[in-house]
Amino acid sequence: MITKETLIDLANRQKKLDDYIYEKRQIKFNEEISNKKLIAFFVELGEFINEERSFKFWSQKTASPRNILLEEYIDGMHFILSIGIEINFDFCGFSLNLPVKLENLELDYLELIKNFSNYAQKKSLKNYEKLITSFLLIGTWFSFTEKELLETYFKKNEINFNRQNDNY
């Protein structure tokens, strides 16, 4: 599970990446960029769920290996942090309250999708807080350790900087 301090650290690192991309690509933030980030997050969430496979009642195939799930989850983390940064979400003041007992993964996925839709319709701090909380809850289902999350984020962050340098 991720701590508030780690979330703040990742948000700061994400801001550096976002600023670098905006500067390198000479992009000014606007509503179009905001919507593209939302779509990117939704795609990454779908990729994670697809690799996790619990919804595939018709299939006997098991979930992808843990490292693949971590990579897909962190891809989503990059975008959800970026979305929060763009609305000046106060990660320092964020109260991370996740349930101790997990009940139903599919219902939690649906809650996340609902919160995504609500945020897409009304980009408010309250809706973002619900969105990121439901995203972080999904991570708890897989018992991702803080160390795993950090290592995977750092690797992907380095890849993302290198991609920008290579005109990705």
PDB file of C-alpha atoms in Angstrom, residues 24-134:
ATOM      1  CA  LYS A  24      10.113  20.052 -24.915  1.00  0.00           C
ATOM      2  CA  ARG A  25       6.946  19.800 -27.013  1.00  0.00           C
ATOM      3  CA  GLN A  26       6.105  23.498 -26.592  1.00  0.00           C
ATOM      4  CA  ILE A  27       2.675  22.598 -25.284  1.00  0.00           C
ATOM      5  CA  LYS A  28       0.464  24.891 -23.287  1.00  0.00           C
ATOM      6  CA  PHE A  29      -1.980  23.199 -20.979  1.00  0.00           C
ATOM      7  CA  ASN A  30      -5.598  23.526 -22.090  1.00  0.00           C
ATOM      8  CA  GLU A  31      -8.896  21.632 -22.046  1.00  0.00           C
ATOM      9  CA  GLU A  32      -7.857  19.466 -24.999  1.00  0.00           C
ATOM     10  CA  ILE A  33      -4.725  18.291 -23.173  1.00  0.00           C
ATOM     11  CA  SER A  34      -6.813  17.679 -20.051  1.00  0.00           C
ATOM     12  CA  ASN A  35      -9.224  15.482 -21.996  1.00  0.00           C
ATOM     13  CA  LYS A  36      -6.373  13.591 -23.655  1.00  0.00           C
ATOM     14  CA  LYS A  37      -4.905  12.811 -20.233  1.00  0.00           C
ATOM     15  CA  LEU A  38      -8.283  11.482 -19.119  1.00  0.00           C
ATOM     16  CA  ILE A  39      -8.494   9.241 -22.164  1.00  0.00           C
ATOM     17  CA  ALA A  40      -4.924   8.052 -21.572  1.00  0.00           C
ATOM     18  CA  PHE A  41      -5.753   7.187 -17.956  1.00  0.00           C
ATOM     19  CA  PHE A  42      -8.875   5.303 -19.034  1.00  0.00           C
ATOM     20  CA  VAL A  43      -6.883   3.328 -21.620  1.00  0.00           C
ATOM     21  CA  GLU A  44      -4.211   2.439 -19.052  1.00  0.00           C
ATOM     22  CA  LEU A  45      -6.869   1.374 -16.572  1.00  0.00           C
ATOM     23  CA  GLY A  46      -8.392  -0.870 -19.235  1.00  0.00           C
ATOM     24  CA  GLU A  47      -4.993  -2.366 -20.011  1.00  0.00           C
ATOM     25  CA  PHE A  48      -4.460  -3.129 -16.321  1.00  0.00           C
ATOM     26  CA  ILE A  49      -7.885  -4.746 -15.957  1.00  0.00           C
ATOM     27  CA  ASN A  50      -7.325  -6.729 -19.151  1.00  0.00           C
ATOM     28  CA  GLU A  51      -4.004  -8.083 -17.840  1.00  0.00           C
ATOM     29  CA  GLU A  52      -5.552  -8.837 -14.443  1.00  0.00           C
ATOM     30  CA  ARG A  53      -8.318 -10.876 -16.100  1.00  0.00           C
ATOM     31  CA  SER A  54     -10.644 -11.496 -13.129  1.00  0.00           C
ATOM     32  CA  PHE A  55     -13.653 -10.312 -15.129  1.00  0.00           C
ATOM     33  CA  LYS A  56     -13.028 -12.898 -17.869  1.00  0.00           C
ATOM     34  CA  PHE A  57     -15.402 -15.566 -16.581  1.00  0.00           C
ATOM     35  CA  TRP A  58     -15.232 -17.292 -19.971  1.00  0.00           C
ATOM     36  CA  SER A  59     -11.461 -17.841 -19.811  1.00  0.00           C
ATOM     37  CA  GLN A  60      -9.261 -20.279 -17.908  1.00  0.00           C
ATOM     38  CA  LYS A  61      -6.153 -18.174 -18.481  1.00  0.00           C
ATOM     39  CA  THR A  62      -4.672 -16.700 -15.316  1.00  0.00           C
ATOM     40  CA  ALA A  63      -3.612 -13.114 -14.718  1.00  0.00           C
ATOM     41  CA  SER A  64      -0.423 -11.791 -16.238  1.00  0.00           C
ATOM     42  CA  PRO A  65       2.697 -11.954 -14.074  1.00  0.00           C
ATOM     43  CA  ARG A  66       2.926  -9.523 -11.172  1.00  0.00           C
ATOM     44  CA  ASN A  67       5.558  -7.348 -12.866  1.00  0.00           C
ATOM     45  CA  ILE A  68       3.228  -6.791 -15.844  1.00  0.00           C
ATOM     46  CA  LEU A  69       0.361  -5.849 -13.526  1.00  0.00           C
ATOM     47  CA  LEU A  70       2.648  -3.431 -11.689  1.00  0.00           C
ATOM     48  CA  GLU A  71       3.772  -1.828 -14.955  1.00  0.00           C
ATOM     49  CA  GLU A  72       0.191  -1.357 -16.119  1.00  0.00           C
ATOM     50  CA  TYR A  73      -0.886   0.016 -12.745  1.00  0.00           C
ATOM     51  CA  ILE A  74       2.008   2.476 -12.739  1.00  0.00           C
ATOM     52  CA  ASP A  75       1.119   3.603 -16.269  1.00  0.00           C
ATOM     53  CA  GLY A  76      -2.248   4.560 -14.821  1.00  0.00           C
ATOM     54  CA  MET A  77      -0.547   6.171 -11.822  1.00  0.00           C
ATOM     55  CA  HIS A  78       1.425   8.498 -14.104  1.00  0.00           C
ATOM     56  CA  PHE A  79      -1.741   9.812 -15.692  1.00  0.00           C
ATOM     57  CA  ILE A  80      -3.865  10.030 -12.563  1.00  0.00           C
ATOM     58  CA  LEU A  81      -1.149  12.040 -10.828  1.00  0.00           C
ATOM     59  CA  SER A  82      -0.815  14.278 -13.868  1.00  0.00           C
ATOM     60  CA  ILE A  83      -4.566  14.892 -13.848  1.00  0.00           C
ATOM     61  CA  GLY A  84      -4.411  15.878 -10.175  1.00  0.00           C
ATOM     62  CA  ILE A  85      -1.486  18.207 -10.777  1.00  0.00           C
ATOM     63  CA  GLU A  86      -3.371  20.041 -13.528  1.00  0.00           C
ATOM     64  CA  ILE A  87      -6.203  20.955 -11.137  1.00  0.00           C
ATOM     65  CA  ASN A  88      -3.797  21.844  -8.297  1.00  0.00           C
ATOM     66  CA  PHE A  89      -4.949  18.971  -6.122  1.00  0.00           C
ATOM     67  CA  ASP A  90      -3.458  19.235  -2.630  1.00  0.00           C
ATOM     68  CA  PHE A  91      -1.659  15.916  -2.277  1.00  0.00           C
ATOM     69  CA  CYS A  92      -0.224  17.141   1.069  1.00  0.00           C
ATOM     70  CA  GLY A  93      -3.705  17.726   2.477  1.00  0.00           C
ATOM     71  CA  PHE A  94      -5.122  14.519   1.012  1.00  0.00           C
ATOM     72  CA  SER A  95      -6.472  12.106   3.596  1.00  0.00           C
ATOM     73  CA  LEU A  96      -5.859   8.618   2.265  1.00  0.00           C
ATOM     74  CA  ASN A  97      -8.641   6.523   3.796  1.00  0.00           C
ATOM     75  CA  LEU A  98      -8.881   3.080   2.251  1.00  0.00           C
ATOM     76  CA  PRO A  99     -11.026   0.318   3.739  1.00  0.00           C
ATOM     77  CA  VAL A 100      -9.259  -2.279   5.838  1.00  0.00           C
ATOM     78  CA  LYS A 101     -11.379  -5.105   4.437  1.00  0.00           C
ATOM     79  CA  LEU A 102     -11.751  -5.538   0.698  1.00  0.00           C
ATOM     80  CA  GLU A 103     -15.174  -6.755  -0.418  1.00  0.00           C
ATOM     81  CA  ASN A 104     -15.596  -7.178  -4.194  1.00  0.00           C
ATOM     82  CA  LEU A 105     -13.011  -6.366  -6.860  1.00  0.00           C
ATOM     83  CA  GLU A 106     -15.490  -6.102  -9.730  1.00  0.00           C
ATOM     84  CA  LEU A 107     -17.637  -3.631  -7.766  1.00  0.00           C
ATOM     85  CA  ASP A 108     -14.516  -1.623  -6.953  1.00  0.00           C
ATOM     86  CA  TYR A 109     -13.629  -1.531 -10.667  1.00  0.00           C
ATOM     87  CA  LEU A 110     -17.142  -0.299 -11.434  1.00  0.00           C
ATOM     88  CA  GLU A 111     -16.874   2.330  -8.685  1.00  0.00           C
ATOM     89  CA  LEU A 112     -13.594   3.508 -10.197  1.00  0.00           C
ATOM     90  CA  ILE A 113     -15.199   3.742 -13.634  1.00  0.00           C
ATOM     91  CA  LYS A 114     -18.142   5.667 -12.143  1.00  0.00           C
ATOM     92  CA  ASN A 115     -15.750   8.064 -10.399  1.00  0.00           C
ATOM     93  CA  PHE A 116     -13.827   8.481 -13.643  1.00  0.00           C
ATOM     94  CA  SER A 117     -17.040   9.360 -15.473  1.00  0.00           C
ATOM     95  CA  ASN A 118     -18.077  11.807 -12.753  1.00  0.00           C
ATOM     96  CA  TYR A 119     -14.699  13.519 -12.915  1.00  0.00           C
ATOM     97  CA  ALA A 120     -14.769  13.669 -16.720  1.00  0.00           C
ATOM     98  CA  GLN A 121     -18.159  15.398 -16.525  1.00  0.00           C
ATOM     99  CA  LYS A 122     -17.209  17.779 -13.717  1.00  0.00           C
ATOM    100  CA  LYS A 123     -13.518  18.338 -13.061  1.00  0.00           C
ATOM    101  CA  SER A 124     -13.743  19.253  -9.406  1.00  0.00           C
ATOM    102  CA  LEU A 125     -11.341  18.612  -6.542  1.00  0.00           C
ATOM    103  CA  LYS A 126     -13.997  16.523  -4.786  1.00  0.00           C
ATOM    104  CA  ASN A 127     -14.522  14.319  -7.846  1.00  0.00           C
ATOM    105  CA  TYR A 128     -10.760  13.949  -8.314  1.00  0.00           C
ATOM    106  CA  GLU A 129     -10.334  12.870  -4.697  1.00  0.00           C
ATOM    107  CA  LYS A 130     -12.939  10.142  -5.224  1.00  0.00           C
ATOM    108  CA  LEU A 131     -11.221   9.118  -8.470  1.00  0.00           C
ATOM    109  CA  ILE A 132      -7.720   8.799  -7.034  1.00  0.00           C
ATOM    110  CA  THR A 133      -9.010   7.095  -3.889  1.00  0.00           C
ATOM    111  CA  SER A 134     -10.804   4.452  -5.943  1.00  0.00           C
TER     112      SER A 134
END
